[in-house]
Coordinates of C-alpha atoms in Angstrom, one line a residue:
Chain A
M1 CA -0.1 0.0 -0.2
T2 CA 1.4 3.3 -1.1
T3 CA 1.3 6.5 0.8
I4 CA -0.8 7.9 -1.3
D5 CA -3.3 4.8 -0.8
L6 CA -2.9 5.3 3.1
L7 CA -3.8 9.0 2.8
G8 CA -6.6 8.4 0.5
T9 CA -7.9 5.8 3.7
F10 CA -7.6 8.5 6.3
L11 CA -9.2 11.0 4.5
K12 CA -12.1 8.3 3.8
I13 CA -12.1 7.3 7.1
L14 CA -12.4 11.2 8.0
I15 CA -15.2 11.9 5.7
V16 CA -17.3 8.8 6.5
V17 CA -17.2 9.0 10.5
G18 CA -17.7 12.9 10.3
I19 CA -20.5 12.6 7.9
S20 CA -22.2 9.8 9.6
Q21 CA -22.0 11.4 12.8
G22 CA -23.3 14.5 12.0
V23 CA -26.1 12.6 10.1
V24 CA -26.7 10.9 13.3
A25 CA -27.6 14.3 15.0
Y26 CA -30.2 14.9 12.2
L27 CA -31.6 11.9 12.3
I28 CA -32.7 12.3 15.9
L29 CA -34.4 15.4 14.7
V30 CA -36.1 13.4 11.4
E31 CA -37.3 10.9 14.3
R32 CA -38.4 13.8 16.6
K33 CA -40.2 15.3 13.4
I34 CA -41.9 11.7 12.3
A35 CA -43.0 11.2 16.1
A36 CA -44.7 14.6 15.9
W37 CA -46.2 14.2 13.0
A38 CA -47.5 10.8 13.5
Q39 CA -49.1 11.9 16.5
D40 CA -50.6 15.2 14.7
R41 CA -48.4 17.5 16.5
I42 CA -45.8 20.2 14.9
G43 CA -42.6 18.9 16.5
P44 CA -39.4 20.6 17.4
N45 CA -39.4 24.1 15.9
R46 CA -38.0 26.4 18.9
A47 CA -34.3 26.0 19.4
G48 CA -32.8 29.2 18.3
L49 CA -35.9 31.2 18.2
E50 CA -34.2 33.7 21.0
L51 CA -31.3 34.3 18.7
L52 CA -33.6 36.5 16.5
D53 CA -33.8 38.8 19.2
R54 CA -29.9 39.5 19.6
P55 CA -28.6 42.5 17.7
G56 CA -26.0 40.7 15.9
F57 CA -28.6 38.3 14.0
R58 CA -31.3 40.7 13.6
R59 CA -29.9 41.1 10.2
L60 CA -30.2 37.3 9.5
A61 CA -33.6 36.8 10.7
P62 CA -35.2 36.4 7.4
L63 CA -32.8 33.7 6.7
L64 CA -32.9 31.8 10.0
R65 CA -36.6 32.3 10.7
P66 CA -37.5 29.4 8.4
L67 CA -34.4 27.1 9.6
I68 CA -35.4 27.6 13.3
G69 CA -39.1 26.7 12.3
L70 CA -37.9 23.4 10.7
G71 CA -36.2 22.6 14.0
L72 CA -32.6 22.5 12.3
L73 CA -30.7 24.3 15.2
H74 CA -32.1 21.5 17.6
P75 CA -29.4 19.0 16.6
I76 CA -26.9 21.5 17.5
A77 CA -28.1 22.5 20.7
D78 CA -29.0 18.8 21.7
G79 CA -24.9 17.9 21.0
V80 CA -24.1 20.9 22.9
K81 CA -26.3 19.8 26.0
M82 CA -24.6 16.3 25.4
F83 CA -21.1 17.8 26.1
V84 CA -22.0 20.3 28.8
K85 CA -23.9 18.2 31.1
E86 CA -22.7 16.8 34.3
D87 CA -21.2 13.5 33.7
V88 CA -22.2 11.3 36.9
V89 CA -20.6 8.3 37.7
P90 CA -22.6 6.3 40.7
G91 CA -20.5 5.3 43.1
Y92 CA -21.8 1.6 43.1
V93 CA -20.7 0.7 39.4
N94 CA -18.0 -1.4 38.3
R95 CA -15.8 1.3 37.0
P96 CA -13.4 -0.2 34.4
L97 CA -16.3 -2.2 32.6
Y98 CA -19.0 1.2 33.1
L99 CA -16.2 3.2 31.3
L100 CA -15.5 0.7 28.6
A101 CA -19.3 -0.1 27.6
P102 CA -20.3 2.8 25.8
V103 CA -16.4 3.0 24.1
L104 CA -17.2 -0.6 22.9
A105 CA -20.8 0.4 21.7
I106 CA -19.8 3.5 19.6
T107 CA -16.5 1.9 18.4
M108 CA -18.0 -1.4 17.0
A109 CA -21.0 0.7 15.4
T110 CA -18.3 2.9 13.5
I111 CA -15.7 0.2 12.4
A112 CA -18.6 -2.0 10.7
F113 CA -18.7 1.2 7.9
A114 CA -15.1 0.0 7.0
V115 CA -16.3 -2.4 4.5
V116 CA -19.6 -1.1 3.5
P117 CA -19.7 0.4 0.1
F118 CA -21.4 3.9 -0.1
G119 CA -20.8 4.1 -4.2
P120 CA -19.3 2.1 -7.0
V121 CA -16.3 0.3 -6.5
G122 CA -13.8 -1.2 -8.6
A123 CA -12.9 0.7 -12.1
T124 CA -15.1 3.9 -11.5
G125 CA -13.3 6.0 -13.7
A126 CA -13.6 8.7 -10.9
N127 CA -10.0 10.1 -10.9
F128 CA -9.1 12.0 -8.1
L129 CA -6.1 14.4 -9.0
G130 CA -4.5 11.6 -11.3
F131 CA -4.2 9.6 -8.2
G132 CA -6.1 6.7 -9.4
D133 CA -9.5 5.9 -9.5
V134 CA -11.5 6.8 -6.3
Q135 CA -13.2 4.0 -4.7
F136 CA -16.6 4.4 -2.5
Q137 CA -15.3 2.1 0.2
I138 CA -13.0 2.7 3.0
A139 CA -11.5 -0.9 2.4
P140 CA -12.4 -1.6 -0.7
G141 CA -11.6 -5.3 -2.3
I142 CA -12.6 -7.2 0.8
D143 CA -13.9 -10.3 -0.3
I144 CA -15.7 -11.3 2.9
G145 CA -17.3 -8.0 3.7
I146 CA -20.6 -9.3 4.9
L147 CA -19.0 -12.1 7.3
Y148 CA -16.8 -9.0 8.8
V149 CA -20.3 -6.9 9.2
F150 CA -21.9 -9.6 11.0
A151 CA -19.1 -10.2 13.1
I152 CA -18.7 -6.7 14.3
G153 CA -22.4 -6.2 14.8
S154 CA -22.2 -9.1 17.0
L155 CA -19.5 -7.5 19.3
A156 CA -21.6 -4.8 19.5
V157 CA -23.8 -6.8 22.0
Y158 CA -20.9 -6.6 24.2
G159 CA -21.6 -2.8 25.0
V160 CA -24.9 -3.5 25.9
I161 CA -24.0 -6.4 28.1
L162 CA -21.3 -4.8 29.9
A163 CA -23.4 -1.6 30.5
G164 CA -26.2 -3.4 32.2
Y165 CA -23.6 -5.8 34.2
S166 CA -21.4 -2.9 35.7
S167 CA -24.2 -0.6 36.5
N168 CA -25.0 -2.9 39.5
N169 CA -28.7 -2.2 39.3
K170 CA -31.5 -4.4 38.8
Y171 CA -33.4 -2.9 36.0
S172 CA -30.0 -2.2 33.8
F173 CA -29.2 -5.7 34.3
L174 CA -32.6 -7.0 33.4
G175 CA -32.2 -4.8 30.1
A176 CA -28.9 -6.3 29.4
M177 CA -30.2 -9.6 29.8
R178 CA -33.0 -9.6 27.8
S179 CA -30.6 -7.7 24.9
S180 CA -28.0 -10.3 25.0
A181 CA -31.0 -13.0 24.7
Q182 CA -32.4 -11.3 21.5
L183 CA -29.2 -10.3 19.8
I184 CA -28.1 -13.9 20.3
S185 CA -31.6 -15.1 18.9
Y186 CA -31.7 -12.8 16.2
E187 CA -28.2 -13.5 14.8
L188 CA -29.5 -17.0 13.4
P189 CA -32.3 -15.4 11.3
L190 CA -30.5 -12.5 10.4
G191 CA -27.4 -15.0 9.1
L192 CA -29.7 -17.6 7.8
S193 CA -31.7 -15.0 5.7
I194 CA -28.8 -13.6 4.0
L195 CA -27.4 -16.9 2.5
G196 CA -30.0 -17.7 0.0
I197 CA -28.9 -14.3 -1.8
I198 CA -25.3 -15.3 -1.4
L199 CA -25.7 -18.5 -2.8
I200 CA -27.5 -16.8 -5.9
C201 CA -24.5 -14.2 -6.4
R202 CA -21.9 -17.0 -5.3
S203 CA -19.8 -14.2 -3.3
L204 CA -19.6 -12.8 0.2
D205 CA -18.4 -9.5 -1.3
L206 CA -20.8 -6.8 -0.8
N207 CA -19.7 -5.3 -4.1
A208 CA -19.9 -8.4 -6.1
I209 CA -23.7 -8.6 -4.5
I210 CA -24.4 -5.6 -6.0
H211 CA -22.8 -6.4 -9.5
W212 CA -24.8 -9.3 -9.4
Q213 CA -28.2 -7.4 -8.9
D214 CA -26.7 -4.7 -11.3
R215 CA -26.6 -7.4 -14.1
H216 CA -29.7 -9.4 -13.4
V217 CA -32.5 -8.0 -10.8
W218 CA -32.7 -6.8 -7.3
G219 CA -32.5 -9.4 -4.4
I220 CA -36.0 -8.5 -3.0
L221 CA -37.1 -10.4 -6.5
V222 CA -35.2 -13.5 -6.0
Q223 CA -35.3 -13.6 -2.6
P224 CA -38.7 -12.1 -1.2
L225 CA -38.7 -14.2 1.9
G226 CA -35.2 -13.6 2.5
F227 CA -35.8 -9.9 2.4
L228 CA -38.5 -10.0 4.8
L229 CA -36.7 -12.0 7.4
F230 CA -33.7 -10.1 7.0
L231 CA -35.6 -7.1 7.5
I232 CA -37.3 -7.9 10.7
S233 CA -34.1 -9.5 12.0
A234 CA -32.4 -6.0 11.5
F235 CA -35.2 -4.3 13.5
A236 CA -34.6 -6.7 16.6
E237 CA -30.7 -6.2 15.7
T238 CA -30.9 -2.6 15.9
N239 CA -33.1 -2.4 19.3
R240 CA -35.7 -0.6 17.5
L241 CA -39.6 -1.0 18.0
P242 CA -41.2 -3.2 18.0
F243 CA -38.2 -4.9 19.3
D244 CA -36.9 -2.3 21.7
L245 CA -37.0 -4.6 24.9
P246 CA -33.4 -3.9 26.1
E247 CA -34.4 -0.2 26.7
S248 CA -38.2 -0.3 27.3
E249 CA -38.6 2.9 29.0
Q250 CA -41.8 2.1 30.8
E251 CA -40.7 -1.3 32.6
L252 CA -37.3 -0.8 32.7
V253 CA -36.4 2.8 32.8
G254 CA -34.3 3.0 30.3
G255 CA -32.7 -0.5 30.5
F256 CA -28.9 -0.8 30.1
H257 CA -28.2 3.0 30.0
T258 CA -30.3 4.0 32.9
E259 CA -27.1 4.7 35.0
Y260 CA -25.4 6.7 32.1
S261 CA -25.4 10.3 31.6
A262 CA -24.3 13.2 29.5
L263 CA -21.8 12.0 26.8
K264 CA -21.6 8.1 27.8
F265 CA -25.4 8.2 27.4
G266 CA -24.4 10.1 23.9
M267 CA -22.5 7.5 23.0
F268 CA -24.9 4.9 23.6
F269 CA -27.2 6.7 21.4
L270 CA -25.0 7.2 18.6
G271 CA -24.0 3.8 18.3
E272 CA -27.8 2.9 18.3
Y273 CA -28.6 5.2 15.3
L274 CA -25.0 4.1 13.7
H275 CA -26.5 0.6 13.7
V276 CA -29.6 1.6 12.4
I277 CA -27.6 3.4 9.3
T278 CA -25.6 0.3 8.9
A279 CA -28.4 -2.1 8.9
S280 CA -30.2 0.3 6.4
F281 CA -26.9 0.1 3.9
L282 CA -27.0 -3.9 4.5
I283 CA -30.8 -4.1 3.3
T284 CA -30.1 -1.7 0.6
I285 CA -27.0 -3.4 -0.6
L286 CA -28.4 -7.2 0.0
F287 CA -31.7 -6.6 -1.5
L288 CA -32.2 -3.3 -3.3
G289 CA -29.5 -3.2 -5.6
G290 CA -27.4 -1.1 -3.9
W291 CA -26.4 2.1 -6.3
D292 CA -28.3 0.1 -9.0
I293 CA -31.2 1.9 -10.7
P294 CA -33.0 -0.5 -12.9
F295 CA -32.5 0.2 -16.9
L296 CA -30.2 3.1 -16.1
T297 CA -27.0 2.1 -14.5
D298 CA -24.5 -0.3 -15.6
Q299 CA -21.4 -1.4 -13.8
A300 CA -19.4 -0.5 -17.0
Q301 CA -20.3 3.4 -16.6
T302 CA -17.2 5.1 -15.5
G303 CA -16.4 8.4 -14.6
W304 CA -17.5 11.2 -12.0
F305 CA -21.2 11.7 -13.1
W306 CA -21.8 8.3 -13.1
A307 CA -20.0 7.5 -9.7
L308 CA -22.2 10.4 -8.1
V309 CA -25.4 9.2 -9.6
K310 CA -24.9 5.7 -8.2
V311 CA -23.8 7.2 -4.7
F312 CA -27.0 9.3 -4.6
A313 CA -29.0 6.4 -5.6
L314 CA -27.7 4.5 -2.7
L315 CA -27.9 7.2 -0.2
L316 CA -31.6 7.9 -1.2
K317 CA -32.4 4.2 -0.8
V318 CA -31.0 4.1 2.6
G319 CA -32.3 7.3 3.8
L320 CA -35.9 5.9 2.8
L321 CA -35.6 2.9 4.4
I322 CA -34.2 5.0 7.8
I323 CA -37.7 6.7 7.3
L324 CA -39.2 3.2 7.1
I325 CA -37.7 2.1 10.4
M326 CA -38.9 5.7 12.2
W327 CA -42.2 5.2 10.6
V328 CA -42.7 1.6 11.8
R329 CA -42.0 2.6 15.5
W330 CA -45.0 4.4 15.4
T331 CA -47.2 1.6 14.2
L332 CA -46.3 -1.2 15.8
P333 CA -46.4 -1.7 19.5
R334 CA -43.7 -3.7 21.6
F335 CA -43.5 -7.1 21.9
R336 CA -43.8 -9.1 24.9
Y337 CA -40.6 -11.2 25.6
D338 CA -41.9 -14.5 25.1
Q339 CA -43.5 -13.4 21.9
L340 CA -40.4 -12.0 20.6
M341 CA -38.4 -15.5 21.7
D342 CA -41.3 -17.5 19.9
L343 CA -41.2 -15.2 16.6
A344 CA -37.6 -15.6 16.6
W345 CA -37.3 -19.5 17.1
K346 CA -40.6 -20.8 16.2
R347 CA -41.4 -18.9 13.1
M348 CA -38.0 -17.0 11.5
I349 CA -35.4 -19.8 12.0
P350 CA -37.6 -22.4 10.3
L351 CA -38.7 -20.0 7.5
A352 CA -35.2 -18.9 7.0
L353 CA -34.1 -22.7 6.8
L354 CA -36.9 -23.6 4.6
N355 CA -35.7 -20.4 2.2
L356 CA -31.9 -21.6 2.0
V357 CA -32.9 -25.2 1.2
A358 CA -35.4 -24.3 -1.5
T359 CA -32.7 -21.5 -2.9
A360 CA -30.1 -24.3 -2.9
T361 CA -32.5 -26.5 -4.8
I362 CA -33.2 -24.1 -7.3
V363 CA -29.7 -23.0 -7.7
Q364 CA -28.3 -26.5 -8.3
L365 CA -31.2 -27.1 -10.9
V366 CA -31.0 -24.2 -12.6
R367 CA -26.8 -24.2 -12.9
G368 CA -27.2 -28.0 -13.8
Chain B
M1 CA -76.5 -14.3 33.9
R2 CA -75.1 -17.7 34.7
P3 CA -72.5 -19.2 32.7
D4 CA -74.6 -22.5 31.5
D5 CA -77.8 -20.0 30.3
P6 CA -79.2 -21.4 27.4
Q7 CA -79.8 -17.8 25.9
L8 CA -75.8 -17.0 26.4
K9 CA -74.4 -16.7 22.7
R10 CA -70.7 -17.9 22.5
L11 CA -68.2 -16.0 19.8
E12 CA -65.3 -17.5 18.6
P13 CA -62.8 -15.4 17.2
P14 CA -62.5 -15.7 13.7
K15 CA -60.1 -18.0 12.5
L16 CA -56.9 -16.5 10.6
N17 CA -55.8 -17.9 7.1
L18 CA -52.4 -18.6 6.5
L19 CA -52.1 -14.8 5.2
E20 CA -53.1 -13.6 8.0
Q21 CA -51.4 -15.5 10.2
T22 CA -48.3 -13.7 9.0
Y23 CA -49.9 -10.7 10.3
L24 CA -48.2 -8.7 7.4
P25 CA -51.6 -7.2 6.1
Q26 CA -52.5 -5.9 9.2
I27 CA -49.0 -4.5 9.8
L28 CA -49.4 -3.0 6.1
G29 CA -52.7 -1.5 7.3
G30 CA -51.0 0.1 10.2
L31 CA -48.5 1.6 8.4
A32 CA -50.8 3.5 6.1
V33 CA -53.0 4.7 9.2
T34 CA -49.5 6.3 10.6
G35 CA -48.5 6.9 7.0
R36 CA -51.3 9.2 6.4
H37 CA -51.4 11.3 9.6
I38 CA -47.4 11.7 9.0
L39 CA -48.3 13.2 5.4
Q40 CA -51.0 15.4 6.6
S41 CA -49.1 16.9 9.4
A42 CA -46.2 17.0 7.3
L43 CA -48.2 19.0 5.0
G44 CA -49.4 21.5 7.6
K45 CA -52.6 19.7 9.2
T46 CA -51.7 19.7 12.8
F47 CA -54.1 19.6 15.7
T48 CA -51.9 21.4 18.0
V49 CA -51.2 25.1 18.5
E50 CA -48.0 27.0 19.4
Y51 CA -49.1 27.8 22.7
P52 CA -48.2 30.9 24.0
R53 CA -48.4 32.8 20.6
E54 CA -51.6 31.1 19.4
Q55 CA -54.4 30.2 21.9
T56 CA -57.4 27.9 21.6
L57 CA -60.5 29.6 22.1
R58 CA -62.2 28.8 25.7
S59 CA -65.9 28.2 25.7
P60 CA -68.1 31.2 26.9
N61 CA -68.6 29.5 30.2
Y62 CA -65.1 28.7 30.8
R63 CA -64.3 29.0 34.6
G64 CA -61.0 30.9 35.0
V65 CA -59.8 34.0 37.3
H66 CA -62.4 36.0 39.2
R67 CA -62.8 39.9 38.4
L68 CA -64.9 42.5 40.2
N69 CA -67.3 44.2 37.6
K70 CA -67.6 48.1 37.4
D71 CA -70.8 49.9 36.6
E72 CA -71.4 52.6 34.2
Q73 CA -69.9 55.2 36.6
G74 CA -66.6 53.1 37.0
R75 CA -67.6 52.3 40.7
V76 CA -67.3 48.5 41.8
K77 CA -70.8 46.9 41.8
C78 CA -70.5 44.7 44.9
V79 CA -72.5 45.8 47.5
A80 CA -70.9 43.6 50.3
C81 CA -73.8 41.3 51.0
M82 CA -71.4 38.4 51.7
L83 CA -73.4 36.0 49.9
C84 CA -70.5 34.9 47.4
A85 CA -68.3 34.6 50.7
T86 CA -71.1 32.4 52.3
A87 CA -71.6 30.5 49.3
C88 CA -68.0 29.6 48.6
P89 CA -67.0 26.1 49.4
A90 CA -63.1 26.6 49.8
H91 CA -63.6 29.7 51.8
C92 CA -61.1 31.9 49.5
I93 CA -63.3 35.0 49.7
D94 CA -62.9 37.5 52.4
I95 CA -64.8 40.6 52.1
V96 CA -64.7 43.9 54.5
G97 CA -67.8 46.0 53.8
A98 CA -68.4 49.7 54.7
T99 CA -71.0 52.0 54.5
A100 CA -71.2 53.3 51.3
P101 CA -70.5 57.1 50.6
D102 CA -73.4 59.7 50.8
D103 CA -73.2 60.2 46.8
W104 CA -74.0 56.3 46.1
P105 CA -77.7 56.5 46.7
D106 CA -78.2 53.0 45.2
R107 CA -76.7 51.1 47.8
E108 CA -75.8 50.8 51.7
K109 CA -72.7 49.1 51.8
Y110 CA -69.6 48.7 49.7
P111 CA -66.7 46.6 49.7
E112 CA -63.7 48.5 51.7
S113 CA -61.5 45.1 50.8
F114 CA -62.3 42.5 48.7
V115 CA -59.8 39.6 48.7
I116 CA -59.8 36.2 46.9
D117 CA -57.0 33.6 47.4
E118 CA -56.7 32.0 44.1
L119 CA -54.8 29.1 45.2
R120 CA -57.8 28.4 47.5
C121 CA -60.3 28.6 45.4
I122 CA -61.5 25.6 43.2
Y123 CA -63.2 27.6 40.4
C124 CA -66.9 26.2 40.9
G125 CA -68.5 29.4 40.0
M126 CA -70.6 29.4 42.7
C127 CA -69.7 33.0 43.8
E128 CA -70.8 34.0 40.4
E129 CA -74.4 32.4 40.9
A130 CA -74.9 33.4 44.3
C131 CA -74.0 37.2 43.5
P132 CA -77.2 39.3 43.3
V133 CA -75.9 42.3 41.5
D134 CA -73.6 40.5 39.1
A135 CA -70.7 41.8 40.5
I136 CA -68.4 38.6 40.6
E137 CA -67.8 36.7 37.0
L138 CA -65.4 34.1 36.2
T139 CA -63.1 35.2 33.3
S140 CA -61.5 32.6 30.8
L141 CA -58.1 33.6 31.5
Y142 CA -56.3 30.5 33.1
D143 CA -52.7 31.0 32.8
I144 CA -52.1 33.3 36.0
T145 CA -48.9 32.4 37.5
G146 CA -47.0 34.0 40.7
F147 CA -43.3 33.5 42.3
S148 CA -45.2 33.6 45.5
R149 CA -48.5 32.2 47.5
E150 CA -48.6 36.1 48.8
E151 CA -48.8 37.1 45.1
M152 CA -51.5 34.7 44.1
I153 CA -53.8 36.6 46.8
F154 CA -55.8 39.0 44.8
D155 CA -57.1 42.2 46.3
K156 CA -60.0 44.6 44.9
A157 CA -57.6 46.6 42.7
K158 CA -56.4 43.4 41.2
L159 CA -59.8 42.0 40.7
L160 CA -60.7 45.4 39.2
S161 CA -58.1 45.5 36.8
V162 CA -58.9 41.8 35.5
Y163 CA -62.2 43.3 34.6
D164 CA -60.6 46.1 32.6
V165 CA -58.1 43.7 30.9
T166 CA -61.3 41.2 30.1
K167 CA -64.4 43.5 29.6
D168 CA -63.9 43.8 25.6
A169 CA -63.5 40.3 25.0
E170 CA -65.9 39.1 27.5
P171 CA -68.8 41.7 28.1
M172 CA -71.0 41.3 31.4
R173 CA -73.8 39.0 31.6
T174 CA -75.7 41.3 33.3
A175 CA -78.4 41.8 30.5
P176 CA -81.5 41.0 32.2
L177 CA -83.5 38.1 30.3
T178 CA -86.7 40.2 29.5
P179 CA -86.5 44.3 29.8
P180 CA -88.7 45.0 33.2
D181 CA -91.6 46.7 31.1
Q182 CA -92.4 43.4 29.4
P183 CA -94.5 40.7 30.8
Q184 CA -92.1 38.8 33.3
P185 CA -92.2 34.8 32.3
K186 CA -93.7 32.8 35.0
A187 CA -91.7 30.4 36.9
H188 CA -93.7 27.1 35.5
E189 CA -92.7 28.6 31.9
Y190 CA -88.7 28.9 33.1
A191 CA -88.8 25.1 34.3
T192 CA -90.5 24.2 30.9
A193 CA -87.8 25.9 28.8
I194 CA -85.3 24.2 30.8
E195 CA -86.5 20.9 30.5
A196 CA -87.1 20.7 27.0
P197 CA -84.3 19.6 25.2
P198 CA -82.9 22.3 22.5
G199 CA -85.1 22.1 19.1
T200 CA -88.1 20.3 20.9
S201 CA -89.6 23.3 22.1
Q202 CA -93.6 23.9 22.2
P203 CA -94.9 27.1 20.4

C-alpha cells in the first residue's frame, strides 16, 4: 500500500466518520419530527428562536427563521447539551467496565462502516487529481465483507451487556439480559436469511452482490422471503421498536443505559443510530440493488458523473429505509418477551432454513 | 347471567387464514394509517397550536380567574352582601364591608376590601351564581402565575384590573333576560324552557 493509498484511506475514514456522526444528529431530529407528525403534532421548531432578538442576528432573521421553524438548530443544541451536562458516575458501579461499555458500543458501530460501500467500487473511472480511481469504500477489495459486518455487529452486544452488568442496577441488568438473549436469537435468522442471496450471487463481497443485482434483478425479487426475514431481524438487531425490549422505558427505566449520563449516554445513542444506518445500508446492498437504478445504471459506466449518480441512488435508498424504520416505530407496539422469542425460534428460523434449502435446490437445478 | 344460560351466545374469534397469520396485511394497514397521519401533519394539518403565540378559544362559560365588575360610573358593582363569601365552598373570599359614601344613593354598603385567594379557589363558579348584582364573574383567563403564594392572593384593585383587561373580550353578563317593562315569564314557563331539549320547544 503506497503512501497515497494510505492518505486516501485516512481521508475516507475522516469523511465517513464525520458525515455519519453529523447525520446521526439530524436523524434524531428526523425521528422527533416523524414522531410529532404521527401524533398530529408540529414537532421541534423552537431552538434558536431567542437568537433572532440578539442585535447581531437581527439582519439574518429572514434567513434564519425558516431554518429554526424546521427545527434545524435542535441537533446542535442537543449536541452541546450532551457535551456540557454533568457526567455522573454512580459510586456503586464497576468502574472499568462501566467506562468501557459506551466505548465498545460506539466503536463497534463505527468500524462496521469500513467495508460498507457507499458508492461504486472497482474501475470507477472517477479519477482524483491523477492518483487513480476513487473507491467509494474505506477498505475496498475485501472479499468477505458481509462476514466482517456480521462479526462486528455481534460484538456490539458486548457494549450493552457490559453496560447492564457494570451498572449494578437490577433494571439495567434485566435490560442487558433481555438484550443478549434477543441479539443472540436474532443473529440466527439474520445470518440464515442472507445465505440465499449469497448462494445466488456466489460471493461474500458486498460489491460482487451489488454487481450481480446490477446485471440481473434486485435481490428482493429473487429472495422475497429472505428480504422479509432480514428486515425483521434487522429491526431486532438495532433494538428498534417493535423489538426495543432492552431499553423499554416503561418497564425498565431505560434498560442498560439507565445509569449513564451526558456524553456516555450520548455514545450509546450515537451507536444505536449508527446501527440503524448500517442496517439500512446492508438491506439496500443485499436486497435493493445497492447503487443500481434499473435500466439506467451499469457497472461499465465510469466517470465522476455516474459515480455521483450511484452514490446518490444508494444514499437515497438508505434514507428511505431509515424513514421506514422510524415510521414502523409509531405503528407497531412493543412485543412481549416470550412473543419475541417465539417469533425468532419458532417462526423465523424455520422459515429461514426453508428459504435456504429451497434456494439451494433451485440454484443447483438452474446451474445444472 | 349464569355461564350455562341457554341464551348465552358464545362468540369464537375468527379463524385467521395463512396470510393473516403472518400479520403482514395488518401491519401494512397500520403503516397506512400512521403514514396518512405523518403526511397530513407534514403538510401542515396538525391539531396542536403553538401555545403562547396561538391560543385556542375557551368555551364562553369557562371558569377561570375572577373579576370584579364595574358599573357605568366606574364604581365597583359589589354591595358587600357577603352572599358569595357564604356560598364559597373553599372559603377563599374575604370581604370587609363599609357604609357606602353619601353620593352612592343606590346602595347602603360597598366593599372596603375584597380579597380572593386564587390558590384556595376551586373555580366552581358558585360565587358568580350567588351574586345578586352580577358583581363577581369568572373570566376565561387561566394562565395566571406567580412567584409566591402572596402574589396569588388577589385584592380589590387587582380583581378590578382583571375586569379592565377582559371587559372587551367578555362583556358583562348582566343584561336581564326580559326587559322589566314587558310581562315577566312565570316560574313554570322557566321550568319547561329548561327541561325541553333544544329543538323540541313547544310554540
